[in-house]
Amino acid sequence: MRDDGTDAMGKVSAQHFVVTGAAGYLGRAIVRVAQTRGHRVTQVVRSGASGIAQDLAENGAAKALLEQIKSADSVIHAASEMSDDWTLHKRSSLPAARSVCALAEGLGAHLVHVSSIVIYDFAALKVGAIVDENSPIETAPEQRDGYVRAKLTQEEIITNARPDASVLRVGAIYGAGRITNAHLGIGLGPILLRLAAHGQVPLVHVELAAQIAVSAAEKKVRGAVNVLDSDLPDRIRFISALSASGWPKLVIPCPWQIFVGPGTLLGFWKRRPGLLRRRVLHARMKPLGYDNTLMRAQFDEVKMPAFEVLINRAMRDE
């Protein structure tokens, strides 16, 4: 998307894409981008009339879809549970991943899987380190939350079943209706406890994530790639831009390391808040940098404007 909001991607031959999670925040954007580029899109939703209604976690989901979809060039798996409940993910997200693998196999289609930047082992990195595709993968997912465990397990399922799949490790998605994230600190009404000042916030605008997903489907890109904005703000810059929305009214700086001691003392408390868990704290608050060199090399046709342009547009369209 250029500064004027027009499509920055080149023209390609029309293809047929199946998009799961088509009614979701990212899924809607993927459908919109794909249709704008002239592709035929079959939408798969859990319920509703906007596409084929099919719960991907159900036994026989892939077979049921194959009875309705006879051919496709790519399957873009954007369906996702945002919960941190591991039990829910075992019941929903993991069977869904197996279903989309079977669907892609049955169609002879390329698979694009929307994963997340959260799968890295942030506790193993030093302050100021740069996160890229060669960074270590989380080794103790049970010490994170159910969402992280699900994303890690989904990647294992998909790369084992479809080794040629595109795996998009997207950052924290933002856009109209979604302008804050867990990397800023703790919100207490009009107040924000800012737990770090420096280090980039790993963001990706929803339009960029959608364009990359469609381009990965078009090009049949293989392997994992981090999907992040090129202009990533630090926390001070992000909060400064966010203040134009009227929140936060007051920002109180607070070092993120102060949660380490209480988290250790309360280690016996299995349901303690995330920031009292060492690995969650490091993932959300440790000052780090994020590299998208591989993304820019693979998808050099996709361009986005500066962070302030995008966040102001998102706040305007709230």
Short mmCIF file of C-alpha atoms in Angstrom, two decimals:
data_model
loop_
_atom_site.label_atom_id
_atom_site.label_comp_id
_atom_site.label_asym_id
_atom_site.label_seq_id
_atom_site.Cartn_x
_atom_site.Cartn_y
_atom_site.Cartn_z
CA MET A 1 0.00 0.00 0.00
CA ARG A 2 1.45 3.35 -1.04
CA ASP A 3 0.98 6.61 0.91
CA ASP A 4 -2.22 7.23 -1.05
CA GLY A 5 -3.54 3.80 -0.04
CA THR A 6 -3.30 2.20 -3.49
CA ASP A 7 -2.02 -1.32 -4.10
CA ALA A 8 1.77 -1.47 -4.47
CA MET A 9 1.90 -5.07 -5.70
CA GLY A 10 2.45 -6.02 -9.33
CA LYS A 11 -0.17 -7.72 -11.47
CA VAL A 12 -0.33 -11.52 -11.66
CA SER A 13 -2.48 -14.12 -13.35
CA ALA A 14 -5.76 -14.81 -11.56
CA GLN A 15 -5.71 -17.78 -9.19
CA HIS A 16 -8.13 -19.50 -6.84
CA PHE A 17 -7.45 -19.19 -3.11
CA VAL A 18 -9.22 -20.81 -0.17
CA VAL A 19 -9.04 -18.53 2.89
CA THR A 20 -9.84 -19.94 6.34
CA GLY A 21 -10.80 -17.55 9.11
CA ALA A 22 -12.20 -15.34 6.37
CA ALA A 23 -14.51 -13.52 8.79
CA GLY A 24 -11.68 -12.61 11.17
CA TYR A 25 -9.71 -9.38 11.41
CA LEU A 26 -6.82 -10.53 9.23
CA GLY A 27 -8.93 -12.92 7.16
CA ARG A 28 -11.19 -10.12 5.92
CA ALA A 29 -8.16 -8.12 4.84
CA ILE A 30 -6.69 -11.12 3.01
CA VAL A 31 -9.96 -11.68 1.15
CA ARG A 32 -10.13 -8.00 0.22
CA VAL A 33 -6.53 -7.92 -1.08
CA ALA A 34 -6.91 -11.17 -3.02
CA GLN A 35 -10.14 -10.05 -4.68
CA THR A 36 -8.67 -6.65 -5.50
CA ARG A 37 -5.85 -8.47 -7.28
CA GLY A 38 -8.34 -10.36 -9.41
CA HIS A 39 -8.22 -13.72 -7.65
CA ARG A 40 -11.17 -15.97 -7.01
CA VAL A 41 -11.61 -16.49 -3.26
CA THR A 42 -13.49 -19.25 -1.47
CA GLN A 43 -14.10 -18.13 2.10
CA VAL A 44 -14.22 -20.68 4.93
CA VAL A 45 -15.81 -19.47 8.17
CA ARG A 46 -16.76 -21.21 11.38
CA SER A 47 -20.34 -20.00 11.09
CA GLY A 48 -22.37 -17.47 9.16
CA ALA A 49 -23.42 -16.84 5.59
CA SER A 50 -20.30 -15.10 4.27
CA GLY A 51 -18.73 -18.30 2.95
CA ILE A 52 -18.61 -22.06 3.48
CA ALA A 53 -19.49 -22.65 7.12
CA GLN A 54 -17.22 -25.37 8.49
CA ASP A 55 -15.63 -25.84 11.89
CA LEU A 56 -12.11 -26.95 10.97
CA ALA A 57 -11.71 -28.72 14.31
CA GLU A 58 -14.50 -31.18 13.56
CA ASN A 59 -13.71 -34.74 12.51
CA GLY A 60 -14.06 -34.98 8.75
CA ALA A 61 -13.71 -31.23 8.20
CA ALA A 62 -11.27 -31.60 5.31
CA LYS A 63 -13.42 -34.26 3.63
CA ALA A 64 -16.50 -32.06 3.94
CA LEU A 65 -14.67 -29.11 2.38
CA LEU A 66 -13.26 -31.24 -0.44
CA GLU A 67 -16.82 -32.23 -1.36
CA GLN A 68 -17.56 -28.51 -1.95
CA ILE A 69 -14.20 -27.25 -3.24
CA LYS A 70 -12.94 -29.18 -6.24
CA SER A 71 -9.76 -27.25 -7.00
CA ALA A 72 -7.62 -24.37 -5.72
CA ASP A 73 -4.14 -23.01 -6.20
CA SER A 74 -3.47 -22.16 -2.55
CA VAL A 75 -5.02 -22.45 0.90
CA ILE A 76 -4.35 -19.49 3.21
CA HIS A 77 -4.89 -20.58 6.80
CA ALA A 78 -5.75 -17.42 8.74
CA ALA A 79 -8.18 -18.97 11.22
CA SER A 80 -6.92 -18.51 14.77
CA GLU A 81 -7.99 -18.74 18.39
CA MET A 82 -6.58 -15.74 20.29
CA SER A 83 -7.12 -17.35 23.70
CA ASP A 84 -4.25 -18.26 26.05
CA ASP A 85 -6.16 -21.42 27.06
CA TRP A 86 -4.06 -24.42 26.01
CA THR A 87 -6.98 -26.81 26.51
CA LEU A 88 -9.05 -24.81 24.03
CA HIS A 89 -6.22 -24.84 21.49
CA LYS A 90 -5.80 -28.62 21.80
CA ARG A 91 -9.49 -28.96 21.06
CA SER A 92 -9.64 -26.34 18.29
CA SER A 93 -6.42 -24.90 16.83
CA LEU A 94 -4.46 -28.14 16.52
CA PRO A 95 -7.18 -30.21 14.82
CA ALA A 96 -7.79 -27.22 12.54
CA ALA A 97 -4.13 -27.24 11.49
CA ARG A 98 -4.38 -30.93 10.62
CA SER A 99 -7.57 -30.24 8.65
CA VAL A 100 -5.99 -27.52 6.50
CA CYS A 101 -3.03 -29.79 5.78
CA ALA A 102 -5.43 -32.50 4.60
CA LEU A 103 -7.39 -29.92 2.61
CA ALA A 104 -4.27 -28.62 0.85
CA GLU A 105 -3.15 -32.19 0.19
CA GLY A 106 -6.50 -33.13 -1.27
CA LEU A 107 -6.55 -30.08 -3.52
CA GLY A 108 -2.90 -30.35 -4.51
CA ALA A 109 -2.66 -26.75 -3.35
CA HIS A 110 0.10 -24.67 -1.78
CA LEU A 111 -0.44 -23.92 1.93
CA VAL A 112 0.15 -20.52 3.53
CA HIS A 113 0.00 -20.67 7.31
CA VAL A 114 -0.32 -17.54 9.44
CA SER A 115 1.86 -18.14 12.49
CA SER A 116 3.28 -15.57 14.92
CA ILE A 117 6.48 -13.86 15.99
CA VAL A 118 5.75 -15.11 19.53
CA ILE A 119 7.36 -18.51 18.83
CA TYR A 120 10.91 -17.32 19.52
CA ASP A 121 12.83 -17.92 22.77
CA PHE A 122 13.09 -14.30 23.93
CA ALA A 123 14.46 -15.29 27.33
CA ALA A 124 17.54 -16.71 25.60
CA LEU A 125 18.31 -13.38 23.90
CA LYS A 126 20.37 -10.54 25.34
CA VAL A 127 18.91 -7.06 25.73
CA GLY A 128 19.33 -5.27 22.41
CA ALA A 129 19.56 -8.48 20.36
CA ILE A 130 18.02 -8.61 16.89
CA VAL A 131 15.26 -11.15 16.29
CA ASP A 132 15.32 -12.79 12.86
CA GLU A 133 14.45 -16.17 11.35
CA ASN A 134 17.65 -17.66 12.79
CA SER A 135 16.81 -16.71 16.37
CA PRO A 136 16.22 -19.64 18.76
CA ILE A 137 12.74 -21.12 18.92
CA GLU A 138 11.04 -21.31 22.33
CA THR A 139 12.30 -24.36 24.23
CA ALA A 140 9.91 -24.21 27.20
CA PRO A 141 6.49 -23.43 25.71
CA GLU A 142 4.73 -24.74 28.81
CA GLN A 143 6.15 -21.72 30.65
CA ARG A 144 4.52 -19.31 28.20
CA ASP A 145 0.77 -19.35 27.47
CA GLY A 146 -1.56 -21.53 25.47
CA TYR A 147 -1.45 -19.26 22.43
CA VAL A 148 2.33 -19.60 22.13
CA ARG A 149 2.16 -23.36 22.65
CA ALA A 150 -0.51 -23.59 19.96
CA LYS A 151 1.48 -21.55 17.43
CA LEU A 152 4.55 -23.69 18.03
CA THR A 153 2.62 -26.94 17.71
CA GLN A 154 0.76 -25.74 14.62
CA GLU A 155 4.08 -24.98 12.93
CA GLU A 156 5.28 -28.50 13.74
CA ILE A 157 2.09 -30.05 12.34
CA ILE A 158 2.20 -27.99 9.16
CA THR A 159 5.91 -28.24 8.39
CA ASN A 160 5.82 -32.00 8.94
CA ALA A 161 2.78 -32.52 6.73
CA ARG A 162 3.48 -29.79 4.16
CA PRO A 163 7.24 -29.03 4.15
CA ASP A 164 6.82 -26.69 1.18
CA ALA A 165 4.31 -24.47 3.05
CA SER A 166 4.73 -20.74 3.57
CA VAL A 167 4.90 -20.02 7.32
CA LEU A 168 4.29 -16.35 8.08
CA ARG A 169 5.45 -15.33 11.56
CA VAL A 170 3.46 -12.14 11.85
CA GLY A 171 4.07 -9.44 14.44
CA ALA A 172 1.46 -7.74 16.59
CA ILE A 173 -1.25 -6.80 14.08
CA TYR A 174 -2.64 -3.29 14.20
CA GLY A 175 -5.03 -1.20 12.12
CA ALA A 176 -8.48 0.31 12.42
CA GLY A 177 -10.14 -1.06 15.55
CA ARG A 178 -6.89 -2.52 16.89
CA ILE A 179 -4.25 0.01 17.91
CA THR A 180 -2.76 -1.22 21.21
CA ASN A 181 -0.86 -4.35 22.17
CA ALA A 182 0.75 -6.16 25.09
CA HIS A 183 4.26 -4.80 24.43
CA LEU A 184 3.55 -1.32 25.79
CA GLY A 185 3.04 -2.02 29.48
CA ILE A 186 0.12 -2.23 31.87
CA GLY A 187 -3.01 -0.15 31.31
CA LEU A 188 -4.85 1.02 34.40
CA GLY A 189 -7.80 3.06 33.16
CA PRO A 190 -6.36 6.32 31.76
CA ILE A 191 -2.87 5.42 33.04
CA LEU A 192 -0.19 3.37 31.33
CA LEU A 193 2.67 1.83 33.27
CA ARG A 194 5.36 1.84 30.58
CA LEU A 195 7.63 -1.07 31.42
CA ALA A 196 10.35 -0.29 28.89
CA ALA A 197 11.38 2.72 26.85
CA HIS A 198 13.64 1.33 24.17
CA GLY A 199 13.51 -1.70 21.94
CA GLN A 200 11.27 -1.95 18.91
CA VAL A 201 7.60 -2.89 19.13
CA PRO A 202 7.17 -5.87 16.74
CA LEU A 203 4.27 -4.53 14.71
CA VAL A 204 2.71 -5.38 11.38
CA HIS A 205 -0.08 -3.38 9.84
CA VAL A 206 -3.04 -5.57 8.90
CA GLU A 207 -2.79 -4.45 5.28
CA LEU A 208 0.86 -5.46 5.04
CA ALA A 209 0.15 -8.85 6.64
CA ALA A 210 -2.68 -9.42 4.15
CA GLN A 211 -0.57 -8.41 1.15
CA ILE A 212 2.27 -10.71 2.23
CA ALA A 213 -0.17 -13.61 2.70
CA VAL A 214 -1.60 -13.13 -0.79
CA SER A 215 1.85 -12.69 -2.34
CA ALA A 216 3.08 -15.87 -0.60
CA ALA A 217 0.11 -17.72 -2.09
CA GLU A 218 0.79 -16.29 -5.55
CA LYS A 219 4.52 -17.09 -5.50
CA LYS A 220 4.25 -20.39 -3.58
CA VAL A 221 7.00 -19.18 -1.23
CA ARG A 222 8.51 -21.95 0.89
CA GLY A 223 9.61 -21.76 4.53
CA ALA A 224 9.30 -19.38 7.47
CA VAL A 225 9.52 -15.61 7.26
CA ASN A 226 8.99 -12.88 9.85
CA VAL A 227 6.29 -10.46 8.71
CA LEU A 228 6.92 -7.04 10.27
CA ASP A 229 6.67 -3.39 9.33
CA SER A 230 9.93 -1.89 8.11
CA ASP A 231 9.43 1.25 10.21
CA LEU A 232 9.16 -0.17 13.72
CA PRO A 233 8.82 2.38 16.56
CA ASP A 234 10.28 2.04 20.02
CA ARG A 235 7.81 2.23 22.90
CA ILE A 236 8.25 5.97 23.50
CA ARG A 237 7.56 6.75 19.84
CA PHE A 238 4.57 4.39 19.76
CA ILE A 239 2.99 5.84 22.89
CA SER A 240 3.64 9.39 21.68
CA ALA A 241 1.72 8.66 18.47
CA LEU A 242 -0.99 6.78 20.37
CA SER A 243 -1.62 9.75 22.69
CA ALA A 244 -3.44 11.49 19.82
CA SER A 245 -6.27 9.00 20.45
CA GLY A 246 -6.75 10.41 23.95
CA TRP A 247 -5.06 7.49 25.69
CA PRO A 248 -3.03 7.20 27.76
CA LYS A 249 -3.65 10.34 29.80
CA LEU A 250 -0.65 9.63 32.01
CA VAL A 251 2.43 7.51 31.38
CA ILE A 252 4.40 6.27 34.38
CA PRO A 253 7.81 4.74 33.55
CA CYS A 254 8.53 1.52 35.41
CA PRO A 255 11.50 -0.84 34.78
CA TRP A 256 10.36 -4.19 33.45
CA GLN A 257 12.92 -6.05 35.58
CA ILE A 258 11.02 -5.27 38.81
CA PHE A 259 8.63 -8.13 37.95
CA VAL A 260 11.40 -10.72 37.97
CA GLY A 261 11.68 -11.00 41.77
CA PRO A 262 7.94 -11.19 42.54
CA GLY A 263 7.50 -13.66 39.70
CA THR A 264 10.18 -15.92 41.19
CA LEU A 265 8.68 -15.69 44.68
CA LEU A 266 5.23 -16.52 43.34
CA GLY A 267 6.44 -19.41 41.20
CA PHE A 268 4.16 -21.78 43.10
CA TRP A 269 1.10 -19.85 41.82
CA LYS A 270 0.28 -21.68 38.60
CA ARG A 271 -2.29 -19.13 37.41
CA ARG A 272 -0.23 -16.01 38.12
CA PRO A 273 -0.49 -13.14 35.60
CA GLY A 274 1.69 -13.32 32.51
CA LEU A 275 4.18 -10.61 33.49
CA LEU A 276 4.96 -12.61 36.63
CA ARG A 277 6.15 -15.43 34.38
CA ARG A 278 9.78 -14.97 33.39
CA ARG A 279 9.46 -16.10 29.78
CA VAL A 280 6.30 -14.08 29.17
CA LEU A 281 7.92 -11.00 30.69
CA HIS A 282 10.96 -11.33 28.42
CA ALA A 283 8.79 -11.89 25.36
CA ARG A 284 6.68 -8.81 25.94
CA MET A 285 8.99 -6.29 27.56
CA LYS A 286 12.67 -7.03 26.91
CA PRO A 287 14.14 -4.31 24.66
CA LEU A 288 14.94 -6.03 21.36
CA GLY A 289 15.21 -5.23 17.67
CA TYR A 290 13.41 -7.05 14.86
CA ASP A 291 14.70 -7.74 11.36
CA ASN A 292 12.54 -8.16 8.25
CA THR A 293 15.33 -8.43 5.68
CA LEU A 294 14.09 -11.83 4.41
CA MET A 295 10.53 -10.53 4.04
CA ARG A 296 11.72 -7.53 2.02
CA ALA A 297 13.85 -9.77 -0.19
CA GLN A 298 11.03 -12.23 -0.88
CA PHE A 299 8.27 -9.64 -1.23
CA ASP A 300 10.09 -6.56 -2.50
CA GLU A 301 7.00 -5.39 -4.37
CA VAL A 302 5.12 -4.69 -1.12
CA LYS A 303 5.70 -1.20 0.27
CA MET A 304 4.15 0.57 3.25
CA PRO A 305 4.29 4.16 4.52
CA ALA A 306 5.84 5.34 7.80
CA PHE A 307 4.52 4.20 11.18
CA GLU A 308 2.96 7.58 12.04
CA VAL A 309 0.98 7.57 8.78
CA LEU A 310 -0.37 4.09 9.50
CA ILE A 311 -1.22 4.60 13.17
CA ASN A 312 -2.88 7.94 12.48
CA ARG A 313 -4.96 6.30 9.75
CA ALA A 314 -5.91 3.52 12.15
CA MET A 315 -6.96 5.98 14.85
CA ARG A 316 -8.91 8.05 12.32
CA ASP A 317 -10.83 4.98 11.15
CA GLU A 318 -11.61 3.65 14.66
#
